[in-house]
C-alpha positions as a Markdown table, in Angstrom:
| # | Residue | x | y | z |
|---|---|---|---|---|
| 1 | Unk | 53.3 | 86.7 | 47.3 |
| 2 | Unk | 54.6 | 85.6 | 44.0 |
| 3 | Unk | 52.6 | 84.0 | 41.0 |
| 4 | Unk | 55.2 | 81.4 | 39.7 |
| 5 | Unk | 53.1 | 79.5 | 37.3 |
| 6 | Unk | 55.5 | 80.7 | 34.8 |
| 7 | Unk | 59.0 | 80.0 | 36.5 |
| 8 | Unk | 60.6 | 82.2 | 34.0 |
| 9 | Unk | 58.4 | 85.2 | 34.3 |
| 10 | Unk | 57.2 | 85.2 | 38.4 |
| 11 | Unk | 55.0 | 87.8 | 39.0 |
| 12 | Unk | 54.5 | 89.9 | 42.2 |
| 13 | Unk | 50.6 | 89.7 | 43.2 |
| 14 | Unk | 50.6 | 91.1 | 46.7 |
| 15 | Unk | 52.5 | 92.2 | 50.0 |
| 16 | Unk | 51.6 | 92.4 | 53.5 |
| 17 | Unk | 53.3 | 95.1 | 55.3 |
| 18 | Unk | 54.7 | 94.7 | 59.1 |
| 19 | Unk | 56.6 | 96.3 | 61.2 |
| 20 | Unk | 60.2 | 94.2 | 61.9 |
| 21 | Unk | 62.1 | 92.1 | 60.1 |
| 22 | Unk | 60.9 | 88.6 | 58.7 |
| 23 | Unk | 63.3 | 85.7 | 58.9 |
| 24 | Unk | 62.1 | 82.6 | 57.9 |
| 25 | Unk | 58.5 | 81.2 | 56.6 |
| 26 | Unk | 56.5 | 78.3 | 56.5 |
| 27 | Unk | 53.0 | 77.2 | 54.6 |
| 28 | Unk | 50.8 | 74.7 | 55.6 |
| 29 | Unk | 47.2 | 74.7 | 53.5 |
| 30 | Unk | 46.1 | 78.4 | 53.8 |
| 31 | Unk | 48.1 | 79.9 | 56.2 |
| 32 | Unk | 51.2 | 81.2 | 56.0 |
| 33 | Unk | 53.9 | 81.4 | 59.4 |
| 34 | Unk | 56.4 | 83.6 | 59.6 |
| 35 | Unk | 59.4 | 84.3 | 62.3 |
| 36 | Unk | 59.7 | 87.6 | 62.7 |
| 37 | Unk | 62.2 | 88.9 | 64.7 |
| 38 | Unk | 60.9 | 92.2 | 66.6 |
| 39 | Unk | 56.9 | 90.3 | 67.3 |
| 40 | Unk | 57.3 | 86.8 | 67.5 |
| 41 | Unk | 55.1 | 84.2 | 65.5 |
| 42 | Unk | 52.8 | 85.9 | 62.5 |
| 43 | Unk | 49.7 | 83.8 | 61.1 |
| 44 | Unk | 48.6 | 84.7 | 57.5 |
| 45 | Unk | 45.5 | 83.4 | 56.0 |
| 46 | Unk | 46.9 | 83.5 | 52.1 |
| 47 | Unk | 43.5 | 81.5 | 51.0 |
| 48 | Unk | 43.1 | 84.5 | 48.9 |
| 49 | Unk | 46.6 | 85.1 | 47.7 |
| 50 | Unk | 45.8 | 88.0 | 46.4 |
| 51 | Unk | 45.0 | 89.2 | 49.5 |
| 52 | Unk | 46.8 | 87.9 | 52.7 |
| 53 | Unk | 45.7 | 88.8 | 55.9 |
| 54 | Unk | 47.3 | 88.8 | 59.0 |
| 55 | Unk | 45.4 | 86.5 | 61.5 |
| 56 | Unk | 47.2 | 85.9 | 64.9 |
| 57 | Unk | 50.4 | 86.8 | 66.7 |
| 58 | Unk | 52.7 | 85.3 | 69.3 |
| 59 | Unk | 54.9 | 87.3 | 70.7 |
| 60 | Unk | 58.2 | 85.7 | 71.8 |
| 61 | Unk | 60.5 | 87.4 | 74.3 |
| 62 | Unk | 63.4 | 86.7 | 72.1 |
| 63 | Unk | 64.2 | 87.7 | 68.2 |
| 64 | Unk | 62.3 | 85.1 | 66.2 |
| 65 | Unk | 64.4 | 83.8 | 63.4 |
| 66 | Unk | 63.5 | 80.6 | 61.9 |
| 67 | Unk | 60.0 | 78.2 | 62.6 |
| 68 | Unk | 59.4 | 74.9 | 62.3 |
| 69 | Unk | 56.1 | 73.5 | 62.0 |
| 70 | Unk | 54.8 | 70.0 | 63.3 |
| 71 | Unk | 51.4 | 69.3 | 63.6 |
| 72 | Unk | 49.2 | 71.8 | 65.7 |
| 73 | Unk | 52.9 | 73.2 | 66.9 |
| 74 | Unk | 54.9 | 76.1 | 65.9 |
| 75 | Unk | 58.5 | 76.0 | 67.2 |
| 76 | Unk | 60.7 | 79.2 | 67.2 |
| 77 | Unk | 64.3 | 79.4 | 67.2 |
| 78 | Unk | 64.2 | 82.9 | 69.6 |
| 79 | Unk | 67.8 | 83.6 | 69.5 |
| 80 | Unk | 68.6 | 84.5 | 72.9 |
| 81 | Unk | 65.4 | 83.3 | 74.3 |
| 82 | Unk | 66.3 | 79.7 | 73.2 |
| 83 | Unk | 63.2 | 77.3 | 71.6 |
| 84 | Unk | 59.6 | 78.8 | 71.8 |
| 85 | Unk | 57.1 | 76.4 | 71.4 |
| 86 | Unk | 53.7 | 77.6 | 70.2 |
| 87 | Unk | 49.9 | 76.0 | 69.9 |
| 88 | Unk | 48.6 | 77.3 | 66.6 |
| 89 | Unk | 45.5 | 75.3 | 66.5 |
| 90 | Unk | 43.4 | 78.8 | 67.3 |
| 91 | Unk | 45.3 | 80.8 | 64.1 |
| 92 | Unk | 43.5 | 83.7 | 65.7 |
| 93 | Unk | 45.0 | 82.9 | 69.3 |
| 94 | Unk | 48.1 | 81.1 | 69.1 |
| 95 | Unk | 49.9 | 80.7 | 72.1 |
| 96 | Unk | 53.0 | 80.0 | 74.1 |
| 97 | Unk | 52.8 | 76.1 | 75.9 |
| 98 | Unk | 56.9 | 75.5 | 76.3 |
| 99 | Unk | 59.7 | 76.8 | 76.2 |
| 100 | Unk | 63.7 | 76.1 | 76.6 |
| 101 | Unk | 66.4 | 78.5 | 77.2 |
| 102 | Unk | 69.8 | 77.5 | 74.9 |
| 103 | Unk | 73.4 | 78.7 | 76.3 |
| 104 | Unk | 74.2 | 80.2 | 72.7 |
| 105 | Unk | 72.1 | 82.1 | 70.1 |
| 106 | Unk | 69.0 | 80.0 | 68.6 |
| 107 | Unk | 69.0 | 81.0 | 64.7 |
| 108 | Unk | 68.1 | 77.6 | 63.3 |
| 109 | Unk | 65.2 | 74.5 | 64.3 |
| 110 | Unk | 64.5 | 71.2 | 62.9 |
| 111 | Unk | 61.7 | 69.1 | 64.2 |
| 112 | Unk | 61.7 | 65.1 | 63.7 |
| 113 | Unk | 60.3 | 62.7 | 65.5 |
| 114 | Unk | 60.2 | 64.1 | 69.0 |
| 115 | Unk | 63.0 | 65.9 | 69.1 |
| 116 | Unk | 63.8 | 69.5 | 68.4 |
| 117 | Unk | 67.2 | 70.5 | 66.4 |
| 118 | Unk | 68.5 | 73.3 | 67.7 |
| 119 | Unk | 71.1 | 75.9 | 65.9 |
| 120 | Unk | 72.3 | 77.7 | 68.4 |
| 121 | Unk | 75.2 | 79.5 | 66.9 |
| 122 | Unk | 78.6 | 79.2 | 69.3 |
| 123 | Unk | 77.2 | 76.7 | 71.2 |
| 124 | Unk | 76.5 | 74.3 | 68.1 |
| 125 | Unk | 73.9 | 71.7 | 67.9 |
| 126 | Unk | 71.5 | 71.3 | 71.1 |
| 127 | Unk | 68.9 | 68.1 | 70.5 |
| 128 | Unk | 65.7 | 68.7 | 72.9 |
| 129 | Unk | 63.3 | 66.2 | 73.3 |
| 130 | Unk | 59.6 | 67.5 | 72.9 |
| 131 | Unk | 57.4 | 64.6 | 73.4 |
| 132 | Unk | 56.4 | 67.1 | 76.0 |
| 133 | Unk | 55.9 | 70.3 | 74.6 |
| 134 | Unk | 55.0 | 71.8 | 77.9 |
| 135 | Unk | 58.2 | 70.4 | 79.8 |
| 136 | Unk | 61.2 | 70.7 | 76.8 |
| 137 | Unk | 64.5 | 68.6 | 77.8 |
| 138 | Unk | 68.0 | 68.9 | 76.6 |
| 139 | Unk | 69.5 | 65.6 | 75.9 |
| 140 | Unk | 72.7 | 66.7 | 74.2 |
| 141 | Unk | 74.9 | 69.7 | 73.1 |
| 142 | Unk | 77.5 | 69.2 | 70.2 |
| 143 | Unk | 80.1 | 71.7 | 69.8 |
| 144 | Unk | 80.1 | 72.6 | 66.4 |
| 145 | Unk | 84.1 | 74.1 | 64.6 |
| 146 | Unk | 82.1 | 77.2 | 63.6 |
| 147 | Unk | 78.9 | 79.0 | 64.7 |
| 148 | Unk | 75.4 | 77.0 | 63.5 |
| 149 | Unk | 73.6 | 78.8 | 61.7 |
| 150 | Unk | 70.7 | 76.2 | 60.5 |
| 151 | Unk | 70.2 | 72.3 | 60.1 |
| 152 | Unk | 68.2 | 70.1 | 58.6 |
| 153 | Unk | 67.5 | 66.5 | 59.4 |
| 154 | Unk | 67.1 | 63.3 | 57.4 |
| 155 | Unk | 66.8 | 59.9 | 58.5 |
| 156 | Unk | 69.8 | 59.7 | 61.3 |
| 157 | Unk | 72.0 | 62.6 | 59.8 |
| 158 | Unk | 72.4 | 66.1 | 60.6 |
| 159 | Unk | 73.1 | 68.6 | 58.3 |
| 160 | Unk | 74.8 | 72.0 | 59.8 |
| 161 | Unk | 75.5 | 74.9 | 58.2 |
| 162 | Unk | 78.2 | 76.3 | 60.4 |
| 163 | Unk | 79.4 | 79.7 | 58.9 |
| 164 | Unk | 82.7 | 79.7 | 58.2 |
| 165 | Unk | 83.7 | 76.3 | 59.3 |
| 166 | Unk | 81.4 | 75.4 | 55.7 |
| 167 | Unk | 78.7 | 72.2 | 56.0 |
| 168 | Unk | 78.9 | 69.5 | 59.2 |
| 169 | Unk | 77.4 | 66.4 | 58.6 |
| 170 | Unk | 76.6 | 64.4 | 62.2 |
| 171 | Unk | 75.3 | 61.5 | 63.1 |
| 172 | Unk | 72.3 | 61.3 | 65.4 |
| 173 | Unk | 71.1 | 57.8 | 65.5 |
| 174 | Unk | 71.9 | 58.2 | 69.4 |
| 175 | Unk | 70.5 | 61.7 | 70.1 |
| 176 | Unk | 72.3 | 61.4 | 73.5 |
| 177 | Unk | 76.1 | 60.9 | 71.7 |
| 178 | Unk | 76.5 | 62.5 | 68.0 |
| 179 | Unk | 79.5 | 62.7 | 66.3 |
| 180 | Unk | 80.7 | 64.2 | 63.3 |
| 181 | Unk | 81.0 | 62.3 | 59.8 |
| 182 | Unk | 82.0 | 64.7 | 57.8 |
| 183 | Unk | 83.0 | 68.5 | 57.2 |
| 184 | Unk | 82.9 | 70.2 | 53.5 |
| 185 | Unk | 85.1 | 73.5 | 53.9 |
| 186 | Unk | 83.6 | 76.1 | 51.7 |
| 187 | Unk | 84.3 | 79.3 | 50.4 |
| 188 | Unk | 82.7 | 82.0 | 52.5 |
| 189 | Unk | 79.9 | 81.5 | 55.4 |
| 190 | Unk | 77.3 | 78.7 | 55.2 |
| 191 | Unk | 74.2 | 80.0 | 56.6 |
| 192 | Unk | 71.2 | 78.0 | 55.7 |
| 193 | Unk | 71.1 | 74.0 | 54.0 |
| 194 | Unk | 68.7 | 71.9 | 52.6 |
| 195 | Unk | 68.4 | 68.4 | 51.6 |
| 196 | Unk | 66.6 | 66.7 | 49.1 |
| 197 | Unk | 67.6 | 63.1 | 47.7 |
| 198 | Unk | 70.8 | 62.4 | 47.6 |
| 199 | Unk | 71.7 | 66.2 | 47.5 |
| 200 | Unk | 72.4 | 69.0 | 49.8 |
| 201 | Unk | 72.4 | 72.9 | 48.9 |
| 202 | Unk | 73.7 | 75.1 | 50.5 |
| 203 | Unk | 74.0 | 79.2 | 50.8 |
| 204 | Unk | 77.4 | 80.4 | 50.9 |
| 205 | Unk | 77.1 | 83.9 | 52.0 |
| 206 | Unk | 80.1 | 85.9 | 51.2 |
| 207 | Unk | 78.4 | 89.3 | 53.5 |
């Protein structure tokens, strides 16, 4: 945990140790949730940030690499265990309710509006419909040039980062037929995107 009240001088206030390899975090109020890929889902109360403690653990019979977070929900991208979903509203018992096996690698999840975003590396984009968590359904796959790596969602656009084939940019309005608007080649692997505004940033990885 970082003190970053002065962005130019953050300051290192505390660590929680773990065994395996954290991937991707997410905060909501006083908990921290982290994918991490040899035990699942973590749960941190950080109420204290100088001390974190570790709450609550789902294992997922996958790797866990990235989270998204929707209301009492946790959903896991589990790599070759496809989407994970997880009931967090017990921090202390949070557990497995759904789950959906993906033909490629799940590294990457988006949640909007009922449906789950899904990068699942050389399979490209699946879109699962979660208005069920309990019973998870594939409405599309979208073969992506490259291998997805993440994607993040905004209105009715899609935005991929696809490793070497740079960022894809699809249209979802019908989550049963995207297509592809646009492709921005770049210089070594794309492996993670975020929007904000009118902007999108990217990490071009060159390892």
């Amino acid at each position: 945990v970082f003190d970053v009240s002065n962005p130019s001088n953050p300051v290192l206030i505390s660590r929680l140790y773990h065994r395996g390899r954290g991937r991707s975090i997410e905060v909501s109020g006083s908990l921290a949730y982290l994918a991490d890929c040899e035990s699942g889902l973590l749960i941190i109360n950080i109420s204290d940030p100088y001390n974190p403690v570790l709450m609550g653990i789902c294992d997922t019979p996958g790797s866990a690499y990235d989270i998204a977070l929707n209301g009492s929900l946790a959903y896991v991208a589990d790599s070759s265990s496809g989407l994970q979903i997880i009931d967090i509203t017990n921090p202390l018992k949070p557990r497995l309710v759904g789950s959906i096996d993906t033909p490629g690698d799940a590294t990457g999840v988006f949640v909007s509006e009922g449906y789950a975003y899904i990068a699942d590396g050389p399979s490209g984009i699946q879109i699962v419909a979660v208005t069920n968590p309990a019973m998870p359904v594939l409405v599309c796959s979208f073969d992506t040039p490259g291998r997805a790596i993440a994607v993040f969602i905004t209105g009715t656009l899609a935005y991929v980062a696809d490793n070497w084939a740079g960022m894809l940019i699809l249209d979802v309005t019908d989550k049963s037929a995207p297509f592809q608007v646009a492709q921005f080649p770049t210089q070594f692997r794309s492996i993670d995107v975020w929007v904000e505004g009118s902007y999108a940033y990217l990490i071009d990885n060159k390892v």
